[in-house]
XYZ file of C-alpha atoms in Angstrom:
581
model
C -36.399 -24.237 18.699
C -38.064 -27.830 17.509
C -35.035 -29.574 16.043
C -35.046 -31.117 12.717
C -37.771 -27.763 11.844
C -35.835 -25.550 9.237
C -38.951 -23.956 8.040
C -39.101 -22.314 12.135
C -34.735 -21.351 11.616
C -35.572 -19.876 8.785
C -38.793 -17.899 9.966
C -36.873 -16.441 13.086
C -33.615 -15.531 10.926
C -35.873 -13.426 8.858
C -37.642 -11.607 11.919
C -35.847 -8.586 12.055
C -33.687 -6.709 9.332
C -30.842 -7.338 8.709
C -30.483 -10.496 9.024
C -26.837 -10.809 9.845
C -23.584 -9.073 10.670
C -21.200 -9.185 8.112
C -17.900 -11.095 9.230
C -14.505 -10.806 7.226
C -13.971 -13.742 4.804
C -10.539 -15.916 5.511
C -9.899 -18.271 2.724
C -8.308 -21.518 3.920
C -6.276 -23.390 1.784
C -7.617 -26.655 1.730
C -5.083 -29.701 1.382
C -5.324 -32.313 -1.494
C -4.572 -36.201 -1.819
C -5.808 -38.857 -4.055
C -8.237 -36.132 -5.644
C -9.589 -35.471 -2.715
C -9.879 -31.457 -0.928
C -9.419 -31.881 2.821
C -9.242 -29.652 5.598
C -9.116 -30.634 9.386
C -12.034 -29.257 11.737
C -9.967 -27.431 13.784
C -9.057 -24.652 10.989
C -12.979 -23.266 10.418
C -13.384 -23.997 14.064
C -10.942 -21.332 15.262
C -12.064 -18.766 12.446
C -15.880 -19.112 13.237
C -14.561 -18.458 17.392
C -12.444 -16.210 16.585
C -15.429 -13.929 14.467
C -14.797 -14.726 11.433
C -16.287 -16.839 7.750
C -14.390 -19.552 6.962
C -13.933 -20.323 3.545
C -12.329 -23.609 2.098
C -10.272 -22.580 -1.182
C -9.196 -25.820 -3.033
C -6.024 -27.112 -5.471
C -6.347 -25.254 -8.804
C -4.423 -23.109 -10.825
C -6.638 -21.197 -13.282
C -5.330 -17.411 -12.492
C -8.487 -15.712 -13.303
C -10.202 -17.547 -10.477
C -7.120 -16.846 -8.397
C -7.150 -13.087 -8.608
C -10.969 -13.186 -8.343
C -10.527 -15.154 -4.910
C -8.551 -12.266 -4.228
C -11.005 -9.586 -5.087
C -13.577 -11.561 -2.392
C -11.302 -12.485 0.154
C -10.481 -10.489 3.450
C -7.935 -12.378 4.580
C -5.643 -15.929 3.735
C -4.716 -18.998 5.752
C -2.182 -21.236 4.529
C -2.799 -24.496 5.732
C -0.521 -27.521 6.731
C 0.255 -30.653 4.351
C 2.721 -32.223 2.318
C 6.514 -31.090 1.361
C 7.110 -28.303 -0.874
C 8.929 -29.283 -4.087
C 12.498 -28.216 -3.539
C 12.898 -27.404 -7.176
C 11.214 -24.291 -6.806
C 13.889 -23.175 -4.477
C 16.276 -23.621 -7.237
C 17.114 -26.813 -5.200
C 17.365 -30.800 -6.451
C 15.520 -32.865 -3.948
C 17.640 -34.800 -0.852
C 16.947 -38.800 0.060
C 15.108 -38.001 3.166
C 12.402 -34.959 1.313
C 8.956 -36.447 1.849
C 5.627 -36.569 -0.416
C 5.614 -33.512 -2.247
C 1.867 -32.161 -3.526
C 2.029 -30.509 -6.837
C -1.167 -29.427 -6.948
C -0.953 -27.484 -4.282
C 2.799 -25.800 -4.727
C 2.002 -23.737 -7.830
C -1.063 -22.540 -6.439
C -0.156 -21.247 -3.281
C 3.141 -19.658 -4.106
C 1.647 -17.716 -6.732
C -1.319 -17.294 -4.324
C 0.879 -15.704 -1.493
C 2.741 -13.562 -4.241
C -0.257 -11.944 -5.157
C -2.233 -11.729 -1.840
C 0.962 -10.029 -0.927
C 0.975 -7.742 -3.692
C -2.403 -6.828 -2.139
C -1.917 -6.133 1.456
C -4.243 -8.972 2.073
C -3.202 -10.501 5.540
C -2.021 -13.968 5.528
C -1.263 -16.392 8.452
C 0.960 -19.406 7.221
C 1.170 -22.724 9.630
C 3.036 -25.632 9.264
C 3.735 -25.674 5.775
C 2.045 -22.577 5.247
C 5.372 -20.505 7.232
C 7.228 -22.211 5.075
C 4.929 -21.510 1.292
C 5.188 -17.576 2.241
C 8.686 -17.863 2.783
C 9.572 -19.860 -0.478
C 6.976 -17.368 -2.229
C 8.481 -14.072 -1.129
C 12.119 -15.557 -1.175
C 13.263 -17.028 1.544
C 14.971 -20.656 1.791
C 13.848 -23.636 3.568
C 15.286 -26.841 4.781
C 14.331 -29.664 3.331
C 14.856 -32.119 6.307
C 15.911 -30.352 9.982
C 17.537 -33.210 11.135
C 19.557 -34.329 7.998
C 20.175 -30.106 6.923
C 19.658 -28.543 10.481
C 20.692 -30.898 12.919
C 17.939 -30.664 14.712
C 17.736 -32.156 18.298
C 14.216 -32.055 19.352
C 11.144 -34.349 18.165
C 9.253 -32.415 15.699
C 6.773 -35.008 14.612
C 4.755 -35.931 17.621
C 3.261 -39.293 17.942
C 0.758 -37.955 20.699
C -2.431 -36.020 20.277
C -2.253 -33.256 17.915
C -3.820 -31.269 20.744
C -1.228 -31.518 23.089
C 2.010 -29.581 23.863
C 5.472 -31.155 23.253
C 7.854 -28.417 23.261
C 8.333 -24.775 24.083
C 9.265 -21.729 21.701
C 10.753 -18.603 22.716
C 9.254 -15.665 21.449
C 10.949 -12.321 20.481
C 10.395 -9.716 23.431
C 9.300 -6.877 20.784
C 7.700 -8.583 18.218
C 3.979 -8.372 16.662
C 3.414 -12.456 18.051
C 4.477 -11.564 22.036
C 1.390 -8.903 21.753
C -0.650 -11.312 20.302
C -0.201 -14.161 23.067
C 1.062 -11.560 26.195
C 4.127 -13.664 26.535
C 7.561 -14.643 25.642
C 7.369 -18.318 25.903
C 4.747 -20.834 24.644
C 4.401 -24.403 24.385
C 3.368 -25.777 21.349
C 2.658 -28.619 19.321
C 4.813 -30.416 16.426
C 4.741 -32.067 12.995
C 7.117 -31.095 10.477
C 10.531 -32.179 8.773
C 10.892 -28.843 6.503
C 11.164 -25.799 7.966
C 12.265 -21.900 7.375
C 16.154 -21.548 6.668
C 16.467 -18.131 6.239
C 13.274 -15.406 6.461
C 12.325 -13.967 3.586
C 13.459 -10.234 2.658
C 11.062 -7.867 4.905
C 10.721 -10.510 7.814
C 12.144 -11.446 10.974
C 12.483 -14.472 13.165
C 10.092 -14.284 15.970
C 10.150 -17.525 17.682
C 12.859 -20.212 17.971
C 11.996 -23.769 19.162
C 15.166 -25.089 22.008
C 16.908 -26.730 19.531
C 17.686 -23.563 17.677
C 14.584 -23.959 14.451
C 12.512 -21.366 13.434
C 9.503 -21.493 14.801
C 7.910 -17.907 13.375
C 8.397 -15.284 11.288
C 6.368 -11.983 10.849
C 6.582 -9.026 8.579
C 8.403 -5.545 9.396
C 7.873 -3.472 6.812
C 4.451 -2.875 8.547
C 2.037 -5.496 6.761
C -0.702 -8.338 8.133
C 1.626 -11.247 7.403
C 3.123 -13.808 10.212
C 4.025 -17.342 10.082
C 4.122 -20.209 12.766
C 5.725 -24.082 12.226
C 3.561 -25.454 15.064
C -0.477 -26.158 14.348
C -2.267 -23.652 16.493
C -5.622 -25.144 14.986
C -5.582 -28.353 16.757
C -5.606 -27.220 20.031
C -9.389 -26.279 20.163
C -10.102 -29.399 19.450
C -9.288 -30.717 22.726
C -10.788 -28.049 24.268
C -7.429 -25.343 24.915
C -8.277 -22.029 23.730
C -4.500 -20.805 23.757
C -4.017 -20.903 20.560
C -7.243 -18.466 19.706
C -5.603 -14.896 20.113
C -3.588 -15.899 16.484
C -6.724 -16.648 15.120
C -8.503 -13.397 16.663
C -5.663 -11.803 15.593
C -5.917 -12.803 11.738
C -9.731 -12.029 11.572
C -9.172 -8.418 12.915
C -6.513 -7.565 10.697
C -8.847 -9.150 8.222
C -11.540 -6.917 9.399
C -9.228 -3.719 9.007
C -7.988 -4.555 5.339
C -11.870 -5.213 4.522
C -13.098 -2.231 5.718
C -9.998 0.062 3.915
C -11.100 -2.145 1.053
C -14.789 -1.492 0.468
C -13.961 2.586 1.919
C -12.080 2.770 -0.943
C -14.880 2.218 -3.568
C -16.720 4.692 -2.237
C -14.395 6.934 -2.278
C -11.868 9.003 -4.470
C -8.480 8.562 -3.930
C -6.011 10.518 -5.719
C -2.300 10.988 -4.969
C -1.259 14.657 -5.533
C 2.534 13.819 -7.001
C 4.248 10.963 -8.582
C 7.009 11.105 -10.599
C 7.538 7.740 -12.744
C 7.770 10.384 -16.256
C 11.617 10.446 -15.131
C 11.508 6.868 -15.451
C 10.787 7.290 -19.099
C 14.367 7.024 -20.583
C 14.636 3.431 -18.943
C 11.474 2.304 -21.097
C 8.874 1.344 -18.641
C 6.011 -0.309 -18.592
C 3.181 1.225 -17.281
C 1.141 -1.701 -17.939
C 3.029 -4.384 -16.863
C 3.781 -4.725 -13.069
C 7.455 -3.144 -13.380
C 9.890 -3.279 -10.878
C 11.787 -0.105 -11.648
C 8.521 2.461 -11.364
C 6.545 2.780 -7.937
C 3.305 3.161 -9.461
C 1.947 1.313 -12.659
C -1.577 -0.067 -13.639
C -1.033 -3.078 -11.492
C 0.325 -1.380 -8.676
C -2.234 1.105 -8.530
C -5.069 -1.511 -8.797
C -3.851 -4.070 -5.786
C -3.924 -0.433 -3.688
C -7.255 0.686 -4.390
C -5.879 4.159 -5.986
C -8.201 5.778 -8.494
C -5.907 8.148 -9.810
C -2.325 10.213 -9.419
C -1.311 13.416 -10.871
C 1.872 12.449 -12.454
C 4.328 15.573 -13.153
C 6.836 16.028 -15.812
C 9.938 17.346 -13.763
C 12.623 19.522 -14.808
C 15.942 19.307 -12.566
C 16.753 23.244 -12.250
C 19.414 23.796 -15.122
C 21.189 27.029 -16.224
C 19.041 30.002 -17.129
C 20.269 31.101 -20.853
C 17.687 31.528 -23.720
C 19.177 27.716 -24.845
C 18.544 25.806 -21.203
C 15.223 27.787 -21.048
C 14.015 26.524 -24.268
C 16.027 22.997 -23.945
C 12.989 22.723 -20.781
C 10.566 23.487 -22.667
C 11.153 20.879 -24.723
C 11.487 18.327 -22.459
C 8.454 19.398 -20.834
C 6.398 19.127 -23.796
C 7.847 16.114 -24.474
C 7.119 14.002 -20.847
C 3.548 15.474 -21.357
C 3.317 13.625 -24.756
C 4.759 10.443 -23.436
C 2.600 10.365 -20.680
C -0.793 11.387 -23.323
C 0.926 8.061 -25.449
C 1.669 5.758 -22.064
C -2.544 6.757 -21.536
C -3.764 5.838 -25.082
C -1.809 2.860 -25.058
C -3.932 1.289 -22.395
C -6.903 3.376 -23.077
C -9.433 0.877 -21.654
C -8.110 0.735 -18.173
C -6.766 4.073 -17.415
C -7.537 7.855 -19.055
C -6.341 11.045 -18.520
C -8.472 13.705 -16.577
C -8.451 16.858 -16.740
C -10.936 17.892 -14.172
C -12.626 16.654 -11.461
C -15.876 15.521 -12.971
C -13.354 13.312 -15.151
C -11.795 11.124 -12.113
C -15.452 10.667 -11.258
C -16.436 9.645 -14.321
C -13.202 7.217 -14.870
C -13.916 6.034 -11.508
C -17.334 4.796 -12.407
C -15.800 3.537 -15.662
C -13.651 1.550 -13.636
C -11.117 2.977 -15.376
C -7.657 4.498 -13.619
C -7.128 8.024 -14.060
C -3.871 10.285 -14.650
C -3.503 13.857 -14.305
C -1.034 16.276 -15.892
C 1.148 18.806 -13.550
C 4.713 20.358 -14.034
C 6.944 20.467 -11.643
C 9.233 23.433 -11.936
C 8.402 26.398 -13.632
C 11.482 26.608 -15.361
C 9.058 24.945 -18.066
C 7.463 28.346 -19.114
C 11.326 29.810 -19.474
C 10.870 33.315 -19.679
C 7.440 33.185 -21.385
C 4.338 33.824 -19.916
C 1.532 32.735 -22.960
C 3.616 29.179 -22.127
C 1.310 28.554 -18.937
C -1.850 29.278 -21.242
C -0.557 26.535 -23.798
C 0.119 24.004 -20.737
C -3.256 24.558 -19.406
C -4.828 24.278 -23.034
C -2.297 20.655 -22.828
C -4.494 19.795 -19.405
C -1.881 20.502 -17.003
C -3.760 21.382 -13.368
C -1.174 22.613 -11.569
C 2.433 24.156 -11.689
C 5.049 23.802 -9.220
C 6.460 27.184 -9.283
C 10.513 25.914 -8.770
C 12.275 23.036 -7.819
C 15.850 22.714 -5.368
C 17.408 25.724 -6.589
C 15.943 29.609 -7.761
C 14.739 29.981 -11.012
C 13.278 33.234 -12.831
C 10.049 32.986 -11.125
C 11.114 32.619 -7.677
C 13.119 31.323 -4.753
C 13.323 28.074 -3.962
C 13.645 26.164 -0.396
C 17.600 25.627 -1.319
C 18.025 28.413 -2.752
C 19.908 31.475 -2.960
C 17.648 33.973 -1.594
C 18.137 35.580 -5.625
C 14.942 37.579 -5.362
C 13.395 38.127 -2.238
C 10.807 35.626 -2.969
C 8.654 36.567 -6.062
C 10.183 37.623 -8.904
C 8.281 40.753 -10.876
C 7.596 37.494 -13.815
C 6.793 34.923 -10.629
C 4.150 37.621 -9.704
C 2.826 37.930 -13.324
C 3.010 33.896 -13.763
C 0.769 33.428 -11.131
C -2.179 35.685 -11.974
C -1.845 34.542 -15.474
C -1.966 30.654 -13.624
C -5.218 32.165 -11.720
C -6.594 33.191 -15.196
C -6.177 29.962 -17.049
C -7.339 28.279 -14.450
C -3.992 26.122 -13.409
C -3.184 25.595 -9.671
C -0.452 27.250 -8.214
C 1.958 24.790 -6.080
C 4.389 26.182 -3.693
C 6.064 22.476 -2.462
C 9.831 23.450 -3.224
C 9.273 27.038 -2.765
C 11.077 29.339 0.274
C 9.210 31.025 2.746
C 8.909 34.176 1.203
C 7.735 32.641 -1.937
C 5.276 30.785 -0.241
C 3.602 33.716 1.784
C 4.033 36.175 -1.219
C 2.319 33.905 -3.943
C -0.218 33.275 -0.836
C -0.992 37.701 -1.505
C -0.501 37.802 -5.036
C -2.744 34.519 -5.975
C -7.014 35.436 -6.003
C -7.384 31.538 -5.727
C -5.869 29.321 -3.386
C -2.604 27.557 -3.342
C -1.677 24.613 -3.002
C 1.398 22.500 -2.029
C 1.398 18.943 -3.707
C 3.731 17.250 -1.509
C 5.282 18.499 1.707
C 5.572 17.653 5.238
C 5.439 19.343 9.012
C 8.180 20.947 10.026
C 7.515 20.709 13.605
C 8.333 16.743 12.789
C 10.927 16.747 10.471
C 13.047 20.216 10.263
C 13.458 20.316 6.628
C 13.498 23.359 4.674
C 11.038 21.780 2.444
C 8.703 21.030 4.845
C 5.986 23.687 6.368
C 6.294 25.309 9.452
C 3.156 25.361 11.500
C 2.746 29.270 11.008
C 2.754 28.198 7.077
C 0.210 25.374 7.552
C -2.440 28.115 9.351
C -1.573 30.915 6.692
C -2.554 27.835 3.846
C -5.648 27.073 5.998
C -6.542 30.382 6.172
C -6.595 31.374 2.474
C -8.735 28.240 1.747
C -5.613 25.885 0.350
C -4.456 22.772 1.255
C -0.746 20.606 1.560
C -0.233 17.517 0.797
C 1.904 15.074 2.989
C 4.932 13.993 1.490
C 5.913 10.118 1.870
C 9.687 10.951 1.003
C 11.676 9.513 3.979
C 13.597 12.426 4.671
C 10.675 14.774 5.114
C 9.181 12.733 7.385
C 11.654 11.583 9.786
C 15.202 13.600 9.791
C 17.207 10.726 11.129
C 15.641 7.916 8.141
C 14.396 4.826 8.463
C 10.824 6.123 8.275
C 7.441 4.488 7.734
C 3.924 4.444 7.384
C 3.338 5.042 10.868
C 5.843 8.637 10.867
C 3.328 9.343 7.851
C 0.499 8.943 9.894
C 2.193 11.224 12.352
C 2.233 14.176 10.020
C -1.005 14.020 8.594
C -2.329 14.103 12.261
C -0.097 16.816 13.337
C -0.974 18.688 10.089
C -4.406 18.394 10.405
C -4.409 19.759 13.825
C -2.945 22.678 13.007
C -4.526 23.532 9.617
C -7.906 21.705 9.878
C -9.315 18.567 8.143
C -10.117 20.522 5.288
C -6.757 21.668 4.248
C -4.368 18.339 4.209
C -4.287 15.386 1.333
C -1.554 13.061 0.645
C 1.226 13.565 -2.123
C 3.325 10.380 -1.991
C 6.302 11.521 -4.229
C 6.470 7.951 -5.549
C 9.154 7.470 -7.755
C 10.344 10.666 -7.074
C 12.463 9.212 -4.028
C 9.079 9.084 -2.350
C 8.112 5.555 -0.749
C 8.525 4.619 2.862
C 8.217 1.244 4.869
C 4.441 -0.067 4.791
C 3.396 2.995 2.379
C 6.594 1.714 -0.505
C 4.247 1.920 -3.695
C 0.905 2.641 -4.950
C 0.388 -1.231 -4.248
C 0.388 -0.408 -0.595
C -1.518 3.467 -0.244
C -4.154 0.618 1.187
C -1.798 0.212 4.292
C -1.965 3.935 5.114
C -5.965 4.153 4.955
C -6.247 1.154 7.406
C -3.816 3.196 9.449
C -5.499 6.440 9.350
C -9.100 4.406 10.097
C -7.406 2.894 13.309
C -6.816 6.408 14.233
C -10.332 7.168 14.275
C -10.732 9.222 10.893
C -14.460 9.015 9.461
C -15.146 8.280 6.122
C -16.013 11.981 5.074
C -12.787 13.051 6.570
C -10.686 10.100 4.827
C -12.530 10.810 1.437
C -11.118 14.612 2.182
C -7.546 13.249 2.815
C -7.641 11.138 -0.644
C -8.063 14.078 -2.810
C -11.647 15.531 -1.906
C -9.576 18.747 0.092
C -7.336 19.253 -2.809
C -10.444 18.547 -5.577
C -11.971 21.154 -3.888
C -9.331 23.550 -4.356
C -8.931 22.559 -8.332
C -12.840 23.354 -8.761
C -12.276 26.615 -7.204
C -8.929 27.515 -9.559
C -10.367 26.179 -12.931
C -14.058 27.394 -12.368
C -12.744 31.381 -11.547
């Protein structure tokens, strides 16, 4: 190519179609002094080797462009710089605290909060370790030697590119993998450093005076943090540092792809629970702490829509306890209709599943209506008619404990499975065109409701038995007899359904759907998270984070069709089928 000819670049760019490969987009923070946006070379060096766009985000702290950075983003860095303002640690500021840099303190704490809020990955250096751990609450020293005692030098006067001490890396952790090793030797320029991780980290690398030297996520998410300035070292040629950066632009990759998979598809959660919240006065759309799933939360996960149940804890079975839940059913359905209209122009309720489409291309979030425990109809049949006619889709026939419909899973074993009014419930449920659900239901429920029912059942939210011996959970002879009769179960992200000893996470998760779908099919499992119904596991804790468990399933190999029939496509399917009979 003639140099200095752009005219001939640009003619041999645009000689075949297309004209590039699209590479995940990592947003640098850029630093800022004397009104001026800087960023050293060595930053967008490593990104571009390492496969990925560099992007330099600068000093500002208008929110709408923040969250729109967000929406474009694949990926953060959080650069090196000046001292972070101990006031925002609650702290007053000691003699030996260096330059501070306003401008760039508000930004990137908030930044960090809600990039992590997203499952966007982040990578913080130097004083970006130490901005994720003041942002997600963690302390920080404000000088090592004065606070720490620190032995070592930590501001080298040599090249940045060279080595002047060694770390010692954490045997198991996420940054060994990355650099195949449990010591490194690595550059240094700092004062500050990390205290104490932040809640949902651990230390991963100590320098030989005892500092922390980096930290890294374990509830599961794309977030790690080093003290030294991996970036520099490319500039004098040493590639060592180039597996963090390869590492950041992969998981960047991942969360990109989960991203743009989900607008394309639907993705509906089968079961939440956050109408029991009610009598604590949530906000639905506010970002509240007490409720698993609100507008915010289900936006920063990419979920379209939930089905969200009013529950009714199994109760005494007189004509006043069966009319007392009733009421409160009717009631929960109301407050969920007025939680809707309240913020009508960003979520609606469906009530089929031409609606979620339609909401979907709205842009609008959508909520569906479901019962769970038919203690709601009492004794009354023409009650699951008026429910329907009130948009409920499905019906969870009983809850822990039997009822007058059926047995449940901890039950008594009262009637054998079906009761003679279960039986008539569940063609009248066939005729009105609600969905029968059978999570919570015994085994003899579940197979007789599988003869009685002419469309097919469902189960919202339950696990694999082979996994997790629960009597909740489905045994793989009741996953094949669901396959079979065309319905489909929902895995269950309540810890003790997926893992019997606790402690479990997105990965256990992962586990059943894979174990569930080799037994029953790909056409006959979704996902029913249970969320804020004691549902919510590590990497999968909220509808902020369903986004984690689609970037797991994709590393396992599942296809877009097949993921689109995980979301809610299997269990749509089934819905068309009960309310077009």
């Amino acid at each position: 190519m003639t140099k200095y000819n752009i005219e001939e670049e640009y003619t041999l760019l645009h000689s075949s179609f297309p004209i590039y490969k699209r590479r995940p987009i990592v947003g640098i923070t850029g630093n800022y002094d004397s009104g001026k946006c800087t960023l050293l070379e060595g930053y967008y060096r490593s990104v571009l080797e390492a496969g990925g766009t560099p992007i330099v985000i600068p000093a500002f702290e208008d929110t709408d462009a923040m969250v729109s950075l967000l929406d474009h983003v694949d990926a953060l860095i959080l650069s090196g710089g000046g001292d972070i303002n101990p006031l925002y640690l609650g702290e007053e500021p000691i003699r030996e605290l260096s330059s501070i840099n306003p401008a760039r303190d508000n930004q990137e704490l908030l930044l960090v909060r809600l990039a992590a809020n997203r499952q966007i990955p982040i990578l913080g250096i130097c004083r970006g370790i130490q901005v994720m751990t003041a942002a997600l609450g963690g302390k920080l020293y404000q000088d090592i030697y004065k606070e720490a005692g620190a032995t070592l030098k930590h501001s080298q006067d040599t090249e940045r590119h060279t080595a002047t001490h060694s770390v010692r890396i954490a045997s198991s952790s996420k940054l060994s993998k990355i650099f195949g090793a449990t010591n490194l030797y690595v550059n240094s320029f700092h004062h500050q450093a990390v205290r104490e991780a932040a809640p949902g980290f651990a230390v991963t690398a100590v320098s030989p005076d005892g500092l922390i030297e980096a930290v890294e996520s374990i509830h599961g998410k794309s977030m790690l943090g080093v003290q030294w300035h991996p970036e520099c070292m490319i500039l004098g040629g040493d590639r060592t540092m180039i597996p963090l950066f390869e590492w950041i632009v992969g998981e960047a990759r991942s969360y990109a792809e989960a991203r743009e998979l989900h607008k394309r598809i639907l993705t509906l959660d089968t079961h939440c629970d956050t109408p029991m919240k009610f009598d604590q006065q949530i906000r639905f759309d506010s970002r509240d702490p007490r409720i698993l799933v609100d507008l915010h939360k289900m936006t920063e996960g990419c979920l379209d829509a939930t089905i969200m149940v009013a529950y009714l804890r199994q109760l005494e079975r007189d004509k006043s306890s069966l009319e007392a839940a009733f009421a409160k059913a009717e009631h929960l359905l109301t407050e969920i209709e007025n939680m809707v209209a309240h913020s009508a122009d960003s979520v609606g309720i469906a009530y089929t599943p031409d609606d979620l489409c339609r909401l979907k291309h709205e842009g609008r979030r959508a909520l569906m209506l479901g019962i769970e425990n038919g203690y709601a109809i009492g004794d009354d049949i023409s009650r699951i008619e008026h429910f329907r006619r009130r948009g409920v889709v499905y019906m969870t026939l009983c809850h822990n404990g039997d009822n007058d419909l059926c047995d449940s899973a901890r039950g008594n074993g009262e009637h054998g499975g079906l009761s003679v009014l279960g039986r008539e419930a569940i063609r009248e449920m066939n005729r009105v065109g609600m969905m029968v659900d059978l999570s919570h239901a015994a085994e003899s429920s579940f197979y007789q409701a599988i003869e009685v029912s002419s469309t097919p059942i469902v189960c919202s939210h339950s696990s694999a038995r082979a996994l997790c011996d629960h009597p909740r959970n489905l045994t793989d002879d009741q996953l094949r007899a669901l396959a079979a009769s065309g319905g489909v179960a929902q895995v269950c992200l309540y810890d003790g359904f997926l893992r019997q000893e606790g402690g479990a996470t997105v990965d256990d998760a992962v586990r059943h759907i894979l174990h569930m779908v080799n037994i029953a099919g790909i056409d006959h499992v979704g996902i029913g998270t249970d969320f804020d119904g004691d549902g919510g596991i590590i990497g999968c804790a909220d509808a902020s984070e369903v986004i984690n468990l689609t970037r797991r399933l994709l590393a396992e190999g599942f296809a877009e069709e097949d993921l689109a029939k995980l979301w809610g496509g299997n269990f749509l399917r089934v819905m068309r089928i009960v309310q077009n009979q």
